[in-house]
């Protein structure tokens, strides 16, 4: 989203791009708060992929035995 805005507005220069990106991020977070969305830092931590892989593998073994 920020990249599209930066391109559309024709912003050039590293510092200008960084500043605009920060402003867009602030606006997005503001809208999230206003809409009652869960903020990213409050989302539950995802299960580690290794744990998921083990669970899936175990479930497949059970299916094969059934």
Coordinates of C-alpha atoms in Angstrom, one line a residue:
X1 CA 0.0 0.0 0.0
X2 CA 2.7 2.5 1.0
X3 CA 4.7 1.7 -2.1
X4 CA 1.7 2.4 -4.3
X5 CA 1.1 5.8 -2.6
X6 CA 4.8 6.7 -2.8
X7 CA 4.8 5.8 -6.5
X8 CA 1.5 7.6 -7.2
X9 CA 2.7 10.8 -5.5
X10 CA 6.1 10.6 -7.2
X11 CA 8.1 10.9 -4.0
X12 CA 11.8 10.8 -4.5
X13 CA 14.7 10.5 -2.0
X14 CA 15.2 8.0 0.8
X15 CA 14.3 10.3 3.7
X16 CA 11.1 11.6 2.0
X17 CA 10.1 8.0 1.2
X18 CA 10.8 6.9 4.8
X19 CA 8.8 9.8 6.2
X20 CA 5.8 9.1 3.9
X21 CA 5.9 5.4 4.8
X22 CA 5.8 6.2 8.5
X23 CA 2.9 8.5 8.0
X24 CA 1.0 5.9 6.1
X25 CA 1.7 3.3 8.8
X26 CA 0.4 5.7 11.4
X27 CA -2.8 6.3 9.5
X28 CA -3.4 2.6 9.0
X29 CA -2.9 2.0 12.8
X30 CA -5.3 4.9 13.6
X31 CA -8.0 3.4 11.3
X32 CA -7.5 0.0 13.0
X33 CA -7.9 1.5 16.4
X34 CA -11.0 3.5 15.4
X35 CA -12.6 0.3 13.9
X36 CA -11.9 -1.7 17.0
X37 CA -9.5 -4.1 15.2
X38 CA -6.9 -6.0 17.1
X39 CA -3.6 -4.3 16.9
X40 CA -0.8 -6.5 15.4
X41 CA 1.2 -6.5 18.7
X42 CA -1.8 -7.9 20.5
X43 CA -2.4 -10.8 18.1
X44 CA -1.6 -14.3 19.4
X45 CA 1.8 -15.7 18.5
X46 CA 1.7 -18.3 15.7
X47 CA 2.6 -21.8 16.5
X48 CA 6.1 -22.7 15.4
X49 CA 6.2 -24.4 12.0
X50 CA 8.0 -27.5 13.5
X51 CA 5.2 -28.1 15.9
X52 CA 2.6 -27.8 13.1
X53 CA 4.6 -30.2 10.9
X54 CA 4.8 -32.8 13.8
X55 CA 1.0 -32.5 14.4
X56 CA 0.2 -32.9 10.7
X57 CA 2.5 -35.9 10.4
X58 CA 1.0 -37.5 13.4
X59 CA -2.5 -36.9 12.1
X60 CA -1.6 -38.5 8.7
X61 CA -0.2 -41.6 10.5
X62 CA -3.5 -42.0 12.3
X63 CA -5.4 -41.7 9.1
X64 CA -3.3 -44.3 7.4
X65 CA -3.9 -46.7 10.4
X66 CA -7.6 -46.2 10.3

